[in-house]
PDB file of N, CA and C in Angstrom:
ATOM      1  N   MET E   1      96.729  31.328 -51.908  1.00 54.00           N
ATOM      2  CA  MET E   1      97.278  31.359 -50.578  1.00 54.00           C
ATOM      3  C   MET E   1      98.010  30.040 -50.352  1.00 54.00           C
ATOM      4  N   LYS E   2      99.247  30.135 -49.963  1.00 58.00           N
ATOM      5  CA  LYS E   2     100.033  28.947 -49.635  1.00 58.00           C
ATOM      6  C   LYS E   2      99.744  28.579 -48.183  1.00 58.00           C
ATOM      7  N   LEU E   3      99.420  27.320 -47.957  1.00 54.00           N
ATOM      8  CA  LEU E   3      99.085  26.882 -46.610  1.00 54.00           C
ATOM      9  C   LEU E   3     100.276  26.214 -45.959  1.00 54.00           C
ATOM     10  N   ALA E   4     100.505  26.521 -44.687  1.00 56.00           N
ATOM     11  CA  ALA E   4     101.605  25.941 -43.926  1.00 56.00           C
ATOM     12  C   ALA E   4     101.141  24.658 -43.262  1.00 56.00           C
ATOM     13  N   GLU E   5     102.029  23.687 -43.190  1.00 57.00           N
ATOM     14  CA  GLU E   5     101.679  22.418 -42.565  1.00 57.00           C
ATOM     15  C   GLU E   5     102.178  22.418 -41.123  1.00 57.00           C
ATOM     16  N   SER E   6     101.346  21.903 -40.223  1.00 54.00           N
ATOM     17  CA  SER E   6     101.719  21.788 -38.819  1.00 54.00           C
ATOM     18  C   SER E   6     101.194  20.463 -38.292  1.00 54.00           C
ATOM     19  N   LYS E   7     101.444  20.198 -37.008  1.00 55.00           N
ATOM     20  CA  LYS E   7     100.939  18.967 -36.399  1.00 55.00           C
ATOM     21  C   LYS E   7      99.420  18.890 -36.471  1.00 55.00           C
ATOM     22  N   GLU E   8      98.777  20.044 -36.346  1.00 56.00           N
ATOM     23  CA  GLU E   8      97.317  20.089 -36.315  1.00 56.00           C
ATOM     24  C   GLU E   8      96.699  20.001 -37.712  1.00 56.00           C
ATOM     25  N   GLY E   9      97.475  20.131 -38.752  1.00 63.00           N
ATOM     26  CA  GLY E   9      96.938  20.078 -40.109  1.00 63.00           C
ATOM     27  C   GLY E   9      97.518  21.194 -40.960  1.00 63.00           C
ATOM     28  N   ILE E  10      96.780  21.582 -41.972  1.00 75.00           N
ATOM     29  CA  ILE E  10      97.236  22.627 -42.888  1.00 75.00           C
ATOM     30  C   ILE E  10      96.491  23.916 -42.548  1.00 75.00           C
ATOM     31  N   TRP E  11      97.268  24.965 -42.293  1.00 76.00           N
ATOM     32  CA  TRP E  11      96.699  26.247 -41.868  1.00 76.00           C
ATOM     33  C   TRP E  11      97.344  27.382 -42.640  1.00 76.00           C
ATOM     34  N   PRO E  12      96.607  28.494 -42.840  1.00 77.00           N
ATOM     35  CA  PRO E  12      97.241  29.669 -43.455  1.00 77.00           C
ATOM     36  C   PRO E  12      98.268  30.275 -42.502  1.00 77.00           C
ATOM     37  N   SER E  13      99.300  30.880 -43.073  1.00 78.00           N
ATOM     38  CA  SER E  13     100.314  31.538 -42.245  1.00 78.00           C
ATOM     39  C   SER E  13      99.770  32.874 -41.747  1.00 78.00           C
ATOM     40  N   GLN E  14     100.473  33.483 -40.797  1.00 77.00           N
ATOM     41  CA  GLN E  14     100.070  34.802 -40.291  1.00 77.00           C
ATOM     42  C   GLN E  14     100.050  35.829 -41.422  1.00 77.00           C
ATOM     43  N   LYS E  15     101.019  35.720 -42.337  1.00 76.00           N
ATOM     44  CA  LYS E  15     101.073  36.649 -43.467  1.00 76.00           C
ATOM     45  C   LYS E  15      99.821  36.504 -44.340  1.00 76.00           C
ATOM     46  N   ASP E  16      99.384  35.257 -44.555  1.00 74.00           N
ATOM     47  CA  ASP E  16      98.191  35.016 -45.366  1.00 74.00           C
ATOM     48  C   ASP E  16      96.944  35.610 -44.733  1.00 74.00           C
ATOM     49  N   LEU E  17      96.918  35.724 -43.414  1.00 77.00           N
ATOM     50  CA  LEU E  17      95.745  36.211 -42.705  1.00 77.00           C
ATOM     51  C   LEU E  17      95.689  37.728 -42.581  1.00 77.00           C
ATOM     52  N   GLN E  18      96.716  38.419 -43.048  1.00 76.00           N
ATOM     53  CA  GLN E  18      96.746  39.872 -42.950  1.00 76.00           C
ATOM     54  C   GLN E  18      95.687  40.480 -43.864  1.00 76.00           C
ATOM     55  N   VAL E  19      95.033  41.504 -43.385  1.00 73.00           N
ATOM     56  CA  VAL E  19      93.989  42.176 -44.140  1.00 73.00           C
ATOM     57  C   VAL E  19      94.630  43.099 -45.172  1.00 73.00           C
ATOM     58  N   ASN E  20      94.140  43.013 -46.408  1.00 71.00           N
ATOM     59  CA  ASN E  20      94.630  43.901 -47.457  1.00 71.00           C
ATOM     60  C   ASN E  20      94.087  45.303 -47.227  1.00 71.00           C
ATOM     61  N   ALA E  21      94.643  46.264 -47.917  1.00 82.00           N
ATOM     62  CA  ALA E  21      94.179  47.640 -47.804  1.00 82.00           C
ATOM     63  C   ALA E  21      92.749  47.777 -48.339  1.00 82.00           C
ATOM     64  N   PHE E  22      92.378  46.938 -49.297  1.00 89.00           N
ATOM     65  CA  PHE E  22      91.030  46.964 -49.862  1.00 89.00           C
ATOM     66  C   PHE E  22      90.547  45.526 -49.949  1.00 89.00           C
ATOM     67  N   PRO E  23      89.278  45.269 -49.629  1.00 90.00           N
ATOM     68  CA  PRO E  23      88.794  43.879 -49.617  1.00 90.00           C
ATOM     69  C   PRO E  23      88.750  43.264 -51.015  1.00 90.00           C
ATOM     70  N   ASN E  24      88.873  41.941 -51.082  1.00 91.00           N
ATOM     71  CA  ASN E  24      88.763  41.219 -52.351  1.00 91.00           C
ATOM     72  C   ASN E  24      87.316  41.109 -52.808  1.00 91.00           C
ATOM     73  N   THR E  25      86.393  41.180 -51.851  1.00 94.00           N
ATOM     74  CA  THR E  25      84.967  41.065 -52.139  1.00 94.00           C
ATOM     75  C   THR E  25      84.216  42.186 -51.431  1.00 94.00           C
ATOM     76  N   VAL E  26      83.273  42.809 -52.133  1.00 96.00           N
ATOM     77  CA  VAL E  26      82.439  43.855 -51.542  1.00 96.00           C
ATOM     78  C   VAL E  26      80.986  43.423 -51.706  1.00 96.00           C
ATOM     79  N   LEU E  27      80.255  43.405 -50.589  1.00 96.00           N
ATOM     80  CA  LEU E  27      78.828  43.103 -50.609  1.00 96.00           C
ATOM     81  C   LEU E  27      78.061  44.415 -50.512  1.00 96.00           C
ATOM     82  N   LEU E  28      77.242  44.697 -51.497  1.00 96.00           N
ATOM     83  CA  LEU E  28      76.467  45.937 -51.520  1.00 96.00           C
ATOM     84  C   LEU E  28      75.017  45.631 -51.187  1.00 96.00           C
ATOM     85  N   ASP E  29      74.498  46.326 -50.199  1.00 95.00           N
ATOM     86  CA  ASP E  29      73.118  46.162 -49.761  1.00 95.00           C
ATOM     87  C   ASP E  29      72.392  47.463 -50.104  1.00 95.00           C
ATOM     88  N   TYR E  30      71.759  47.500 -51.277  1.00 96.00           N
ATOM     89  CA  TYR E  30      71.144  48.723 -51.774  1.00 96.00           C
ATOM     90  C   TYR E  30      69.772  49.015 -51.185  1.00 96.00           C
ATOM     91  N   THR E  31      69.151  48.034 -50.538  1.00 95.00           N
ATOM     92  CA  THR E  31      67.791  48.251 -50.053  1.00 95.00           C
ATOM     93  C   THR E  31      67.464  47.350 -48.871  1.00 95.00           C
ATOM     94  N   ASN E  32      66.497  47.775 -48.093  1.00 94.00           N
ATOM     95  CA  ASN E  32      65.953  46.909 -47.032  1.00 94.00           C
ATOM     96  C   ASN E  32      64.483  46.574 -47.352  1.00 94.00           C
ATOM     97  N   VAL E  33      64.104  46.733 -48.611  1.00 95.00           N
ATOM     98  CA  VAL E  33      62.744  46.508 -49.062  1.00 95.00           C
ATOM     99  C   VAL E  33      62.675  45.168 -49.796  1.00 95.00           C
ATOM    100  N   CYS E  34      61.613  44.414 -49.520  1.00 93.00           N
ATOM    101  CA  CYS E  34      61.377  43.172 -50.248  1.00 93.00           C
ATOM    102  C   CYS E  34      59.880  42.987 -50.412  1.00 93.00           C
ATOM    103  N   ASN E  35      59.494  42.457 -51.556  1.00 90.00           N
ATOM    104  CA  ASN E  35      58.080  42.236 -51.851  1.00 90.00           C
ATOM    105  C   ASN E  35      57.614  40.841 -51.439  1.00 90.00           C
ATOM    106  N   LEU E  36      58.508  40.023 -50.901  1.00 93.00           N
ATOM    107  CA  LEU E  36      58.172  38.660 -50.511  1.00 93.00           C
ATOM    108  C   LEU E  36      58.279  38.485 -48.997  1.00 93.00           C
ATOM    109  N   SER E  37      57.798  37.365 -48.513  1.00 90.00           N
ATOM    110  CA  SER E  37      57.897  37.015 -47.091  1.00 90.00           C
ATOM    111  C   SER E  37      58.321  35.552 -46.976  1.00 90.00           C
ATOM    112  N   CYS E  38      59.511  35.262 -47.416  1.00 88.00           N
ATOM    113  CA  CYS E  38      60.030  33.889 -47.406  1.00 88.00           C
ATOM    114  C   CYS E  38      60.239  33.412 -45.970  1.00 88.00           C
ATOM    115  N   VAL E  39      59.881  32.168 -45.692  1.00 89.00           N
ATOM    116  CA  VAL E  39      59.958  31.642 -44.331  1.00 89.00           C
ATOM    117  C   VAL E  39      61.389  31.559 -43.812  1.00 89.00           C
ATOM    118  N   HIS E  40      62.362  31.447 -44.701  1.00 88.00           N
ATOM    119  CA  HIS E  40      63.757  31.309 -44.278  1.00 88.00           C
ATOM    120  C   HIS E  40      64.461  32.655 -44.109  1.00 88.00           C
ATOM    121  N   CYS E  41      63.763  33.739 -44.334  1.00 87.00           N
ATOM    122  CA  CYS E  41      64.394  35.063 -44.368  1.00 87.00           C
ATOM    123  C   CYS E  41      64.006  35.912 -43.159  1.00 87.00           C
ATOM    124  N   GLU E  42      64.928  36.745 -42.743  1.00 88.00           N
ATOM    125  CA  GLU E  42      64.714  37.674 -41.627  1.00 88.00           C
ATOM    126  C   GLU E  42      63.888  38.893 -42.051  1.00 88.00           C
ATOM    127  N   GLN E  43      63.824  39.157 -43.342  1.00 88.00           N
ATOM    128  CA  GLN E  43      63.205  40.387 -43.845  1.00 88.00           C
ATOM    129  C   GLN E  43      61.771  40.600 -43.354  1.00 88.00           C
ATOM    130  N   PRO E  44      60.874  39.609 -43.372  1.00 88.00           N
ATOM    131  CA  PRO E  44      59.510  39.864 -42.879  1.00 88.00           C
ATOM    132  C   PRO E  44      59.475  40.293 -41.412  1.00 88.00           C
ATOM    133  N   HIS E  45      60.410  39.794 -40.624  1.00 90.00           N
ATOM    134  CA  HIS E  45      60.480  40.174 -39.206  1.00 90.00           C
ATOM    135  C   HIS E  45      61.005  41.610 -39.047  1.00 90.00           C
ATOM    136  N   MET E  46      61.909  42.006 -39.941  1.00 90.00           N
ATOM    137  CA  MET E  46      62.439  43.373 -39.898  1.00 90.00           C
ATOM    138  C   MET E  46      61.333  44.391 -40.141  1.00 90.00           C
ATOM    139  N   ARG E  47      60.434  44.081 -41.066  1.00 91.00           N
ATOM    140  CA  ARG E  47      59.381  45.029 -41.457  1.00 91.00           C
ATOM    141  C   ARG E  47      58.446  45.386 -40.316  1.00 91.00           C
ATOM    142  N   VAL E  48      58.287  44.504 -39.329  1.00 92.00           N
ATOM    143  CA  VAL E  48      57.342  44.768 -38.235  1.00 92.00           C
ATOM    144  C   VAL E  48      58.024  45.343 -36.995  1.00 92.00           C
ATOM    145  N   ARG E  49      59.320  45.506 -37.033  1.00 94.00           N
ATOM    146  CA  ARG E  49      60.028  46.076 -35.881  1.00 94.00           C
ATOM    147  C   ARG E  49      59.803  47.584 -35.803  1.00 94.00           C
ATOM    148  N   PRO E  50      59.704  48.102 -34.578  1.00 95.00           N
ATOM    149  CA  PRO E  50      59.576  49.560 -34.427  1.00 95.00           C
ATOM    150  C   PRO E  50      60.794  50.255 -35.048  1.00 95.00           C
ATOM    151  N   GLY E  51      60.539  51.315 -35.744  1.00 94.00           N
ATOM    152  CA  GLY E  51      61.626  52.086 -36.341  1.00 94.00           C
ATOM    153  C   GLY E  51      61.995  51.649 -37.749  1.00 94.00           C
ATOM    154  N   TYR E  52      61.436  50.543 -38.226  1.00 93.00           N
ATOM    155  CA  TYR E  52      61.739  50.115 -39.597  1.00 93.00           C
ATOM    156  C   TYR E  52      61.225  51.163 -40.573  1.00 93.00           C
ATOM    157  N   ALA E  53      62.064  51.531 -41.494  1.00 94.00           N
ATOM    158  CA  ALA E  53      61.673  52.465 -42.546  1.00 94.00           C
ATOM    159  C   ALA E  53      62.190  51.911 -43.868  1.00 94.00           C
ATOM    160  N   PRO E  54      61.307  51.620 -44.805  1.00 94.00           N
ATOM    161  CA  PRO E  54      61.764  51.086 -46.091  1.00 94.00           C
ATOM    162  C   PRO E  54      62.585  52.130 -46.842  1.00 94.00           C
ATOM    163  N   ARG E  55      63.763  51.709 -47.295  1.00 94.00           N
ATOM    164  CA  ARG E  55      64.677  52.657 -47.949  1.00 94.00           C
ATOM    165  C   ARG E  55      65.491  51.964 -49.028  1.00 94.00           C
ATOM    166  N   HIS E  56      65.904  52.765 -50.013  1.00 95.00           N
ATOM    167  CA  HIS E  56      66.891  52.353 -51.007  1.00 95.00           C
ATOM    168  C   HIS E  56      68.079  53.298 -50.857  1.00 95.00           C
ATOM    169  N   MET E  57      69.286  52.769 -51.028  1.00 96.00           N
ATOM    170  CA  MET E  57      70.465  53.629 -51.024  1.00 96.00           C
ATOM    171  C   MET E  57      70.364  54.560 -52.235  1.00 96.00           C
ATOM    172  N   GLY E  58      70.690  55.806 -52.036  1.00 96.00           N
ATOM    173  CA  GLY E  58      70.620  56.790 -53.113  1.00 96.00           C
ATOM    174  C   GLY E  58      71.604  56.511 -54.232  1.00 96.00           C
ATOM    175  N   SER E  59      71.261  56.973 -55.404  1.00 96.00           N
ATOM    176  CA  SER E  59      72.088  56.765 -56.586  1.00 96.00           C
ATOM    177  C   SER E  59      73.468  57.405 -56.448  1.00 96.00           C
ATOM    178  N   ASP E  60      73.534  58.614 -55.884  1.00 97.00           N
ATOM    179  CA  ASP E  60      74.822  59.303 -55.744  1.00 97.00           C
ATOM    180  C   ASP E  60      75.768  58.540 -54.829  1.00 97.00           C
ATOM    181  N   LEU E  61      75.275  58.096 -53.674  1.00 97.00           N
ATOM    182  CA  LEU E  61      76.113  57.325 -52.751  1.00 97.00           C
ATOM    183  C   LEU E  61      76.532  56.009 -53.391  1.00 97.00           C
ATOM    184  N   SER E  62      75.601  55.356 -54.063  1.00 97.00           N
ATOM    185  CA  SER E  62      75.902  54.095 -54.732  1.00 97.00           C
ATOM    186  C   SER E  62      77.026  54.271 -55.750  1.00 97.00           C
ATOM    187  N   LYS E  63      76.962  55.345 -56.528  1.00 97.00           N
ATOM    188  CA  LYS E  63      77.987  55.599 -57.541  1.00 97.00           C
ATOM    189  C   LYS E  63      79.332  55.935 -56.908  1.00 97.00           C
ATOM    190  N   ARG E  64      79.319  56.646 -55.788  1.00 97.00           N
ATOM    191  CA  ARG E  64      80.592  56.944 -55.093  1.00 97.00           C
ATOM    192  C   ARG E  64      81.247  55.652 -54.625  1.00 97.00           C
ATOM    193  N   ILE E  65      80.447  54.731 -54.114  1.00 97.00           N
ATOM    194  CA  ILE E  65      80.981  53.438 -53.678  1.00 97.00           C
ATOM    195  C   ILE E  65      81.551  52.684 -54.871  1.00 97.00           C
ATOM    196  N   LEU E  66      80.819  52.661 -55.984  1.00 98.00           N
ATOM    197  CA  LEU E  66      81.297  51.985 -57.184  1.00 98.00           C
ATOM    198  C   LEU E  66      82.573  52.625 -57.716  1.00 98.00           C
ATOM    199  N   ASP E  67      82.683  53.948 -57.612  1.00 98.00           N
ATOM    200  CA  ASP E  67      83.914  54.632 -58.024  1.00 98.00           C
ATOM    201  C   ASP E  67      85.110  54.132 -57.214  1.00 98.00           C
ATOM    202  N   GLN E  68      84.926  53.953 -55.918  1.00 97.00           N
ATOM    203  CA  GLN E  68      86.015  53.464 -55.062  1.00 97.00           C
ATOM    204  C   GLN E  68      86.379  52.027 -55.411  1.00 97.00           C
ATOM    205  N   ILE E  69      85.378  51.209 -55.671  1.00 97.00           N
ATOM    206  CA  ILE E  69      85.634  49.814 -56.042  1.00 97.00           C
ATOM    207  C   ILE E  69      86.393  49.753 -57.367  1.00 97.00           C
ATOM    208  N   ALA E  70      86.042  50.619 -58.305  1.00 98.00           N
ATOM    209  CA  ALA E  70      86.674  50.617 -59.629  1.00 98.00           C
ATOM    210  C   ALA E  70      88.177  50.884 -59.555  1.00 98.00           C
ATOM    211  N   GLU E  71      88.632  51.507 -58.483  1.00 96.00           N
ATOM    212  CA  GLU E  71      90.065  51.766 -58.301  1.00 96.00           C
ATOM    213  C   GLU E  71      90.831  50.490 -57.965  1.00 96.00           C
ATOM    214  N   HIS E  72      90.121  49.381 -57.747  1.00 95.00           N
ATOM    215  CA  HIS E  72      90.733  48.107 -57.351  1.00 95.00           C
ATOM    216  C   HIS E  72      90.237  46.999 -58.283  1.00 95.00           C
ATOM    217  N   PRO E  73      90.800  46.925 -59.503  1.00 94.00           N
ATOM    218  CA  PRO E  73      90.339  45.944 -60.489  1.00 94.00           C
ATOM    219  C   PRO E  73      90.362  44.517 -59.938  1.00 94.00           C
ATOM    220  N   GLY E  74      89.356  43.753 -60.348  1.00 93.00           N
ATOM    221  CA  GLY E  74      89.268  42.361 -59.932  1.00 93.00           C
ATOM    222  C   GLY E  74      88.497  42.137 -58.651  1.00 93.00           C
ATOM    223  N   THR E  75      88.074  43.218 -58.003  1.00 95.00           N
ATOM    224  CA  THR E  75      87.280  43.074 -56.781  1.00 95.00           C
ATOM    225  C   THR E  75      85.933  42.465 -57.133  1.00 95.00           C
ATOM    226  N   LEU E  76      85.569  41.397 -56.440  1.00 96.00           N
ATOM    227  CA  LEU E  76      84.269  40.757 -56.652  1.00 96.00           C
ATOM    228  C   LEU E  76      83.204  41.603 -55.963  1.00 96.00           C
ATOM    229  N   VAL E  77      82.180  41.986 -56.699  1.00 97.00           N
ATOM    230  CA  VAL E  77      81.084  42.780 -56.156  1.00 97.00           C
ATOM    231  C   VAL E  77      79.820  41.926 -56.195  1.00 97.00           C
ATOM    232  N   ARG E  78      79.159  41.829 -55.047  1.00 97.00           N
ATOM    233  CA  ARG E  78      77.898  41.101 -54.934  1.00 97.00           C
ATOM    234  C   ARG E  78      76.835  42.067 -54.439  1.00 97.00           C
ATOM    235  N   ILE E  79      75.754  42.190 -55.180  1.00 97.00           N
ATOM    236  CA  ILE E  79      74.616  42.988 -54.743  1.00 97.00           C
ATOM    237  C   ILE E  79      73.696  42.016 -54.014  1.00 97.00           C
ATOM    238  N   ILE E  80      73.571  42.233 -52.724  1.00 93.00           N
ATOM    239  CA  ILE E  80      72.943  41.260 -51.827  1.00 93.00           C
ATOM    240  C   ILE E  80      72.491  42.006 -50.585  1.00 93.00           C
ATOM    241  N   GLY E  81      71.765  41.378 -49.723  1.00 85.00           N
ATOM    242  CA  GLY E  81      71.499  42.017 -48.446  1.00 85.00           C
ATOM    243  C   GLY E  81      70.155  41.714 -47.845  1.00 85.00           C
ATOM    244  N   ASP E  82      69.663  42.680 -47.085  1.00 88.00           N
ATOM    245  CA  ASP E  82      68.425  42.501 -46.335  1.00 88.00           C
ATOM    246  C   ASP E  82      67.179  42.712 -47.176  1.00 88.00           C
ATOM    247  N   GLY E  83      67.330  43.176 -48.387  1.00 93.00           N
ATOM    248  CA  GLY E  83      66.184  43.423 -49.249  1.00 93.00           C
ATOM    249  C   GLY E  83      66.356  42.752 -50.596  1.00 93.00           C
ATOM    250  N   GLU E  84      65.401  42.972 -51.470  1.00 95.00           N
ATOM    251  CA  GLU E  84      65.404  42.408 -52.822  1.00 95.00           C
ATOM    252  C   GLU E  84      65.985  43.437 -53.785  1.00 95.00           C
ATOM    253  N   PRO E  85      67.185  43.195 -54.331  1.00 96.00           N
ATOM    254  CA  PRO E  85      67.817  44.182 -55.211  1.00 96.00           C
ATOM    255  C   PRO E  85      66.967  44.589 -56.408  1.00 96.00           C
ATOM    256  N   LEU E  86      66.146  43.676 -56.909  1.00 96.00           N
ATOM    257  CA  LEU E  86      65.386  43.998 -58.115  1.00 96.00           C
ATOM    258  C   LEU E  86      64.242  44.971 -57.883  1.00 96.00           C
ATOM    259  N   VAL E  87      63.966  45.383 -56.626  1.00 95.00           N
ATOM    260  CA  VAL E  87      62.958  46.417 -56.384  1.00 95.00           C
ATOM    261  C   VAL E  87      63.582  47.816 -56.348  1.00 95.00           C
ATOM    262  N   VAL E  88      64.894  47.912 -56.438  1.00 96.00           N
ATOM    263  CA  VAL E  88      65.580  49.213 -56.446  1.00 96.00           C
ATOM    264  C   VAL E  88      65.349  49.844 -57.818  1.00 96.00           C
ATOM    265  N   PRO E  89      64.643  50.984 -57.874  1.00 95.00           N
ATOM    266  CA  PRO E  89      64.296  51.574 -59.169  1.00 95.00           C
ATOM    267  C   PRO E  89      65.504  51.906 -60.046  1.00 95.00           C
ATOM    268  N   HIS E  90      66.608  52.336 -59.443  1.00 96.00           N
ATOM    269  CA  HIS E  90      67.772  52.740 -60.230  1.00 96.00           C
ATOM    270  C   HIS E  90      68.823  51.627 -60.353  1.00 96.00           C
ATOM    271  N   LEU E  91      68.469  50.369 -60.057  1.00 96.00           N
ATOM    272  CA  LEU E  91      69.432  49.272 -60.163  1.00 96.00           C
ATOM    273  C   LEU E  91      69.986  49.104 -61.579  1.00 96.00           C
ATOM    274  N   PRO E  92      69.154  49.137 -62.628  1.00 96.00           N
ATOM    275  CA  PRO E  92      69.730  49.021 -63.976  1.00 96.00           C
ATOM    276  C   PRO E  92      70.779  50.096 -64.265  1.00 96.00           C
ATOM    277  N   GLU E  93      70.515  51.312 -63.812  1.00 97.00           N
ATOM    278  CA  GLU E  93      71.474  52.418 -63.986  1.00 97.00           C
ATOM    279  C   GLU E  93      72.782  52.108 -63.251  1.00 97.00           C
ATOM    280  N   LEU E  94      72.683  51.546 -62.047  1.00 97.00           N
ATOM    281  CA  LEU E  94      73.881  51.234 -61.266  1.00 97.00           C
ATOM    282  C   LEU E  94      74.686  50.099 -61.894  1.00 97.00           C
ATOM    283  N   ILE E  95      74.004  49.106 -62.423  1.00 97.00           N
ATOM    284  CA  ILE E  95      74.706  48.007 -63.082  1.00 97.00           C
ATOM    285  C   ILE E  95      75.415  48.511 -64.336  1.00 97.00           C
ATOM    286  N   GLU E  96      74.744  49.358 -65.097  1.00 98.00           N
ATOM    287  CA  GLU E  96      75.369  49.947 -66.286  1.00 98.00           C
ATOM    288  C   GLU E  96      76.578  50.795 -65.885  1.00 98.00           C
ATOM    289  N   TYR E  97      76.451  51.577 -64.823  1.00 98.00           N
ATOM    290  CA  TYR E  97      77.546  52.415 -64.328  1.00 98.00           C
ATOM    291  C   TYR E  97      78.734  51.544 -63.922  1.00 98.00           C
ATOM    292  N   ALA E  98      78.464  50.452 -63.212  1.00 98.00           N
ATOM    293  CA  ALA E  98      79.537  49.540 -62.801  1.00 98.00           C
ATOM    294  C   ALA E  98      80.259  48.987 -64.023  1.00 98.00           C
ATOM    295  N   GLY E  99      79.507  48.640 -65.063  1.00 97.00           N
ATOM    296  CA  GLY E  99      80.117  48.138 -66.295  1.00 97.00           C
ATOM    297  C   GLY E  99      80.985  49.183 -66.965  1.00 97.00           C
ATOM    298  N   GLU E 100      80.501  50.425 -66.999  1.00 98.00           N
ATOM    299  CA  GLU E 100      81.282  51.520 -67.590  1.00 98.00           C
ATOM    300  C   GLU E 100      82.583  51.746 -66.828  1.00 98.00           C
ATOM    301  N   LYS E 101      82.554  51.492 -65.520  1.00 97.00           N
ATOM    302  CA  LYS E 101      83.743  51.671 -64.683  1.00 97.00           C
ATOM    303  C   LYS E 101      84.670  50.455 -64.729  1.00 97.00           C
ATOM    304  N   GLY E 102      84.259  49.402 -65.444  1.00 97.00           N
ATOM    305  CA  GLY E 102      85.098  48.213 -65.568  1.00 97.00           C
ATOM    306  C   GLY E 102      85.032  47.274 -64.376  1.00 97.00           C
ATOM    307  N   ILE E 103      83.998  47.407 -63.565  1.00 97.00           N
ATOM    308  CA  ILE E 103      83.873  46.552 -62.383  1.00 97.00           C
ATOM    309  C   ILE E 103      83.428  45.164 -62.824  1.00 97.00           C
ATOM    310  N   SER E 104      84.262  44.192 -62.499  1.00 95.00           N
ATOM    311  CA  SER E 104      83.981  42.814 -62.862  1.00 95.00           C
ATOM    312  C   SER E 104      84.810  41.901 -61.970  1.00 95.00           C
ATOM    313  N   PRO E 105      84.258  40.841 -61.453  1.00 95.00           N
ATOM    314  CA  PRO E 105      82.909  40.334 -61.662  1.00 95.00           C
ATOM    315  C   PRO E 105      81.886  41.037 -60.775  1.00 95.00           C
ATOM    316  N   LEU E 106      80.640  40.999 -61.217  1.00 96.00           N
ATOM    317  CA  LEU E 106      79.518  41.594 -60.491  1.00 96.00           C
ATOM    318  C   LEU E 106      78.393  40.561 -60.460  1.00 96.00           C
ATOM    319  N   GLY E 107      77.882  40.277 -59.281  1.00 96.00           N
ATOM    320  CA  GLY E 107      76.800  39.308 -59.140  1.00 96.00           C
ATOM    321  C   GLY E 107      75.661  39.885 -58.332  1.00 96.00           C
ATOM    322  N   ILE E 108      74.486  39.314 -58.504  1.00 96.00           N
ATOM    323  CA  ILE E 108      73.302  39.754 -57.781  1.00 96.00           C
ATOM    324  C   ILE E 108      72.637  38.527 -57.162  1.00 96.00           C
ATOM    325  N   THR E 109      72.330  38.622 -55.883  1.00 94.00           N
ATOM    326  CA  THR E 109      71.545  37.578 -55.218  1.00 94.00           C
ATOM    327  C   THR E 109      70.120  38.084 -55.135  1.00 94.00           C
ATOM    328  N   THR E 110      69.192  37.332 -55.715  1.00 94.00           N
ATOM    329  CA  THR E 110      67.808  37.753 -55.799  1.00 94.00           C
ATOM    330  C   THR E 110      66.885  36.557 -55.642  1.00 94.00           C
ATOM    331  N   ALA E 111      65.669  36.810 -55.193  1.00 92.00           N
ATOM    332  CA  ALA E 111      64.657  35.758 -55.161  1.00 92.00           C
ATOM    333  C   ALA E 111      64.169  35.449 -56.569  1.00 92.00           C
ATOM    334  N   GLY E 112      64.400  36.358 -57.504  1.00 91.00           N
ATOM    335  CA  GLY E 112      64.079  36.134 -58.890  1.00 91.00           C
ATOM    336  C   GLY E 112      62.646  36.440 -59.296  1.00 91.00           C
ATOM    337  N   TYR E 113      61.836  36.874 -58.371  1.00 92.00           N
ATOM    338  CA  TYR E 113      60.421  37.140 -58.666  1.00 92.00           C
ATOM    339  C   TYR E 113      60.238  38.124 -59.821  1.00 92.00           C
ATOM    340  N   HIS E 114      61.061  39.151 -59.869  1.00 89.00           N
ATOM    341  CA  HIS E 114      60.914  40.210 -60.876  1.00 89.00           C
ATOM    342  C   HIS E 114      61.595  39.880 -62.196  1.00 89.00           C
ATOM    343  N   LEU E 115      62.252  38.734 -62.272  1.00 88.00           N
ATOM    344  CA  LEU E 115      62.889  38.370 -63.529  1.00 88.00           C
ATOM    345  C   LEU E 115      61.849  37.930 -64.531  1.00 88.00           C
TER     346      LEU E 115
END
């Protein structure tokens, strides 16, 4: 992104701020389940709220999302969110599927307990 210079400093132009048809980065939140209760995390508070139901995103929906991302090479995919990705039973299958579709780069944010 080329930055324009003004009296106030260096700022992106209006053109630079326009939203692309597809995002450069996609954050995937496959679960709201976590096996930990870290003091810095909202997750333990979510579990005690009325209406909380532990869930994982289904494999079919996950694959449909990955199919759409695969149509846009170079999109950064981060598996992250309100839960611990490593408790998703079909996560290895989804990572393998993403690789088969050529999705790269792909990152996972995890507490690391299950590693």
